[in-house]
Amino acid sequence: MTGTGSGTGAGTGTGTDASEATGSVERAVEALRQGDPVLVHDAADREGETDLVYPAGAVTPEAVARMRNDAGGLVCVALSDSVASAFELPYQQDVLDHAAAADHDLGYDERSSFSLTVNHRDTYTGITDGDRALTITRLADAAASPADVDFAGEFRAPGHVHLLRAAPDLVADREGHTELALVLAEAAGRPPAMVVCEMLDDETGGARSPAAARSYAERHGLVYVEGSDVIDALGGSGDVDTTDTTDSGESPESSESAESAESTD
């Protein structure tokens, strides 16, 4: 798949800055529409992390390998609140009967988005790149038509793909990668199932800096976008006009198919 070019997405502002920010969001939406991954930074005063984000339906074994090797965080699938409700997927914290599940103090948010971990029933161990890609793409299929899916008949828990349950009103309720990814999915016309994976720094072991994430995006012909710009351009509606973008010069080839996830977002 070809990338759609990198966006600087410097943040909010007026005039040129605002135009560039909107352009980066438009490019991100178009990339996801085509099945390419994008990089999304939440906020410096939140987790301060950049996630590699894929439409779940576009994930291949090569994409899972890329997330393992280039990102290094947890490979998670963010599902909308309505899809999670249809499948009776709880927040993990609410169903863990253990003292360790009490008294969370996350620092960056009120609660984690973690739900169950699952494997598709057609997988073997569930951890291989192929097995995880199968689980993830089947989750996308399920999210596209939840009324037609017997979730427990198709997936088993525990497994190796972490599910994240989004806040009901997305970024109006919470501004994590879970919600940001699903707002972008809605704008791109994708099912409400998105893969997010934190990008870590090999040298420090911490989150990859925004500058390093932008550099990665530029090297691989991917779009980088700031969470604040996604919120400003899309809010919770997912409405953005990408049909007439003037930024459609020749885009560099993206090195692989696509990938992304997120940890406690």
Short mmCIF file of C-alpha atoms in Angstrom, two decimals, residues 64-239:
data_model
loop_
_atom_site.label_atom_id
_atom_site.label_comp_id
_atom_site.label_asym_id
_atom_site.label_seq_id
_atom_site.Cartn_x
_atom_site.Cartn_y
_atom_site.Cartn_z
CA VAL A 64 1.80 -7.07 13.33
CA ALA A 65 5.53 -7.63 12.80
CA ARG A 66 5.97 -3.94 12.18
CA MET A 67 4.19 -3.07 15.39
CA ARG A 68 6.41 -5.49 17.30
CA ASN A 69 9.63 -4.25 15.75
CA ASP A 70 9.05 -0.56 15.00
CA ALA A 71 6.60 0.39 17.76
CA GLY A 72 7.20 -2.07 20.59
CA GLY A 73 4.09 -1.39 22.70
CA LEU A 74 0.98 -3.47 23.26
CA VAL A 75 -1.00 -4.44 20.20
CA CYS A 76 -4.58 -3.50 21.09
CA VAL A 77 -7.90 -3.21 19.30
CA ALA A 78 -10.08 -0.22 20.22
CA LEU A 79 -13.81 -0.86 19.90
CA SER A 80 -16.63 1.64 20.13
CA ASP A 81 -18.82 1.62 23.23
CA SER A 82 -21.83 0.43 21.23
CA VAL A 83 -19.91 -2.51 19.77
CA ALA A 84 -18.51 -3.41 23.19
CA SER A 85 -22.02 -3.27 24.63
CA ALA A 86 -23.36 -5.53 21.88
CA PHE A 87 -20.69 -8.10 22.74
CA GLU A 88 -21.07 -7.58 26.51
CA LEU A 89 -17.42 -6.62 26.84
CA PRO A 90 -16.75 -5.09 30.27
CA TYR A 91 -14.00 -2.81 31.46
CA GLN A 92 -11.46 -5.24 32.87
CA GLN A 93 -11.17 -3.29 36.11
CA ASP A 94 -14.89 -3.80 36.78
CA VAL A 95 -14.77 -7.61 36.61
CA LEU A 96 -11.41 -8.45 38.16
CA ASP A 97 -12.06 -9.97 41.56
CA HIS A 98 -8.71 -9.12 43.03
CA ALA A 99 -7.42 -6.47 45.40
CA ALA A 100 -4.97 -5.25 42.76
CA ALA A 101 -7.91 -4.04 40.66
CA ALA A 102 -8.96 -1.50 43.29
CA ASP A 103 -7.85 2.06 43.94
CA HIS A 104 -6.36 2.88 40.56
CA ASP A 105 -4.46 6.14 40.37
CA LEU A 106 -3.39 6.44 36.73
CA GLY A 107 -2.20 10.03 36.77
CA TYR A 108 -3.15 10.66 33.15
CA ASP A 109 -6.84 9.70 33.22
CA GLU A 110 -9.67 8.50 35.43
CA ARG A 111 -9.66 4.93 34.15
CA SER A 112 -8.03 2.52 31.74
CA SER A 113 -9.85 1.40 28.60
CA PHE A 114 -8.78 -2.23 28.91
CA SER A 115 -11.45 -4.88 28.42
CA LEU A 116 -10.83 -8.58 27.76
CA THR A 117 -7.93 -10.20 25.93
CA VAL A 118 -9.04 -12.51 23.13
CA ASN A 119 -7.94 -14.93 20.44
CA HIS A 120 -10.02 -15.97 17.46
CA ARG A 121 -11.05 -19.60 17.79
CA ASP A 122 -9.33 -20.46 14.51
CA THR A 123 -5.92 -19.51 15.92
CA TYR A 124 -3.49 -21.95 17.54
CA THR A 125 -1.50 -20.25 20.30
CA GLY A 126 -2.82 -16.84 19.29
CA ILE A 127 0.52 -15.02 19.66
CA THR A 128 2.10 -15.43 16.23
CA ASP A 129 1.92 -12.59 13.74
CA GLY A 130 -0.47 -14.62 11.62
CA ASP A 131 -2.68 -15.58 14.55
CA ARG A 132 -2.91 -12.02 15.85
CA ALA A 133 -3.62 -10.67 12.37
CA LEU A 134 -6.46 -13.19 12.03
CA THR A 135 -7.94 -12.23 15.40
CA ILE A 136 -7.69 -8.53 14.60
CA THR A 137 -9.26 -8.71 11.14
CA ARG A 138 -12.09 -10.88 12.46
CA LEU A 139 -12.70 -8.29 15.17
CA ALA A 140 -13.07 -5.69 12.41
CA ASP A 141 -15.60 -7.92 10.66
CA ALA A 142 -17.49 -8.37 13.91
CA ALA A 143 -17.52 -4.63 14.63
CA ALA A 144 -18.95 -3.93 11.18
CA SER A 145 -22.05 -6.01 11.92
CA PRO A 146 -22.24 -6.87 15.63
CA ALA A 147 -25.86 -8.06 15.49
CA ASP A 148 -24.79 -10.89 13.20
CA VAL A 149 -21.94 -12.16 15.40
CA ASP A 150 -21.87 -14.74 18.18
CA PHE A 151 -18.87 -13.21 19.91
CA ALA A 152 -18.26 -16.04 22.36
CA GLY A 153 -18.66 -18.56 19.57
CA GLU A 154 -16.04 -16.82 17.44
CA PHE A 155 -13.53 -15.60 20.06
CA ARG A 156 -12.13 -17.02 23.27
CA ALA A 157 -10.70 -15.33 26.35
CA PRO A 158 -8.09 -14.91 27.64
CA GLY A 159 -6.04 -14.37 24.53
CA HIS A 160 -3.24 -12.33 23.01
CA VAL A 161 -5.08 -9.34 21.56
CA HIS A 162 -6.01 -6.65 24.09
CA LEU A 163 -9.44 -5.11 23.62
CA LEU A 164 -10.04 -1.47 24.55
CA ARG A 165 -13.52 -0.12 25.20
CA ALA A 166 -14.02 3.49 24.14
CA ALA A 167 -15.91 6.10 26.11
CA PRO A 168 -19.54 6.43 24.89
CA ASP A 169 -19.10 9.93 23.44
CA LEU A 170 -15.50 9.41 22.33
CA VAL A 171 -13.34 12.53 22.69
CA ALA A 172 -16.17 14.48 24.30
CA ASP A 173 -15.72 12.09 27.26
CA ARG A 174 -12.07 11.09 27.01
CA GLU A 175 -9.10 12.08 24.84
CA GLY A 176 -7.12 8.84 24.75
CA HIS A 177 -5.76 7.04 21.71
CA THR A 178 -8.75 4.69 21.94
CA GLU A 179 -11.17 7.55 21.29
CA LEU A 180 -8.93 9.46 18.87
CA ALA A 181 -8.52 6.36 16.71
CA LEU A 182 -12.26 5.74 16.58
CA VAL A 183 -13.04 9.35 15.67
CA LEU A 184 -10.60 8.96 12.76
CA ALA A 185 -12.19 5.62 11.82
CA GLU A 186 -15.63 7.23 11.64
CA ALA A 187 -14.32 9.99 9.40
CA ALA A 188 -12.62 7.41 7.16
CA GLY A 189 -15.73 5.26 6.86
CA ARG A 190 -14.05 2.37 8.65
CA PRO A 191 -15.74 -0.02 11.10
CA PRO A 192 -15.33 1.00 14.76
CA ALA A 193 -12.37 -1.31 15.34
CA MET A 194 -8.91 0.27 15.28
CA VAL A 195 -5.50 -1.09 16.22
CA VAL A 196 -3.26 1.04 18.40
CA CYS A 197 0.31 0.34 19.50
CA GLU A 198 2.58 2.65 21.50
CA MET A 199 5.86 3.68 19.89
CA LEU A 200 8.75 3.21 22.32
CA ASP A 201 12.31 4.49 22.17
CA ASP A 202 14.95 1.77 21.86
CA GLU A 203 17.59 3.79 23.69
CA THR A 204 15.62 5.21 26.62
CA GLY A 205 12.89 2.60 26.93
CA GLY A 206 10.38 5.44 27.27
CA ALA A 207 7.84 6.81 24.86
CA ARG A 208 9.23 7.89 21.51
CA SER A 209 9.36 11.68 21.40
CA PRO A 210 7.05 13.57 19.02
CA ALA A 211 10.13 14.67 17.04
CA ALA A 212 11.33 11.08 16.68
CA ALA A 213 7.84 9.92 15.75
CA ARG A 214 7.58 12.63 13.08
CA SER A 215 10.96 11.55 11.75
CA TYR A 216 9.75 7.94 11.53
CA ALA A 217 6.62 9.08 9.71
CA GLU A 218 8.68 11.06 7.20
CA ARG A 219 11.06 8.15 6.55
CA HIS A 220 8.20 5.75 5.88
CA GLY A 221 5.81 8.06 4.05
CA LEU A 222 3.22 7.98 6.84
CA VAL A 223 1.03 10.69 8.34
CA TYR A 224 1.74 12.08 11.82
CA VAL A 225 -1.07 13.94 13.54
CA GLU A 226 -1.58 15.58 16.92
CA GLY A 227 -4.55 14.50 19.02
CA SER A 228 -5.50 18.12 19.62
CA ASP A 229 -5.76 18.65 15.87
CA VAL A 230 -8.00 15.59 15.50
CA ILE A 231 -10.26 16.96 18.24
CA ASP A 232 -10.33 20.45 16.71
CA ALA A 233 -11.07 19.17 13.20
CA LEU A 234 -13.43 16.31 13.97
CA GLY A 235 -14.67 16.63 17.54
CA GLY A 236 -16.79 13.58 18.20
CA SER A 237 -18.54 13.68 14.85
CA GLY A 238 -15.97 12.26 12.47
CA ASP A 239 -17.09 14.82 9.89
#
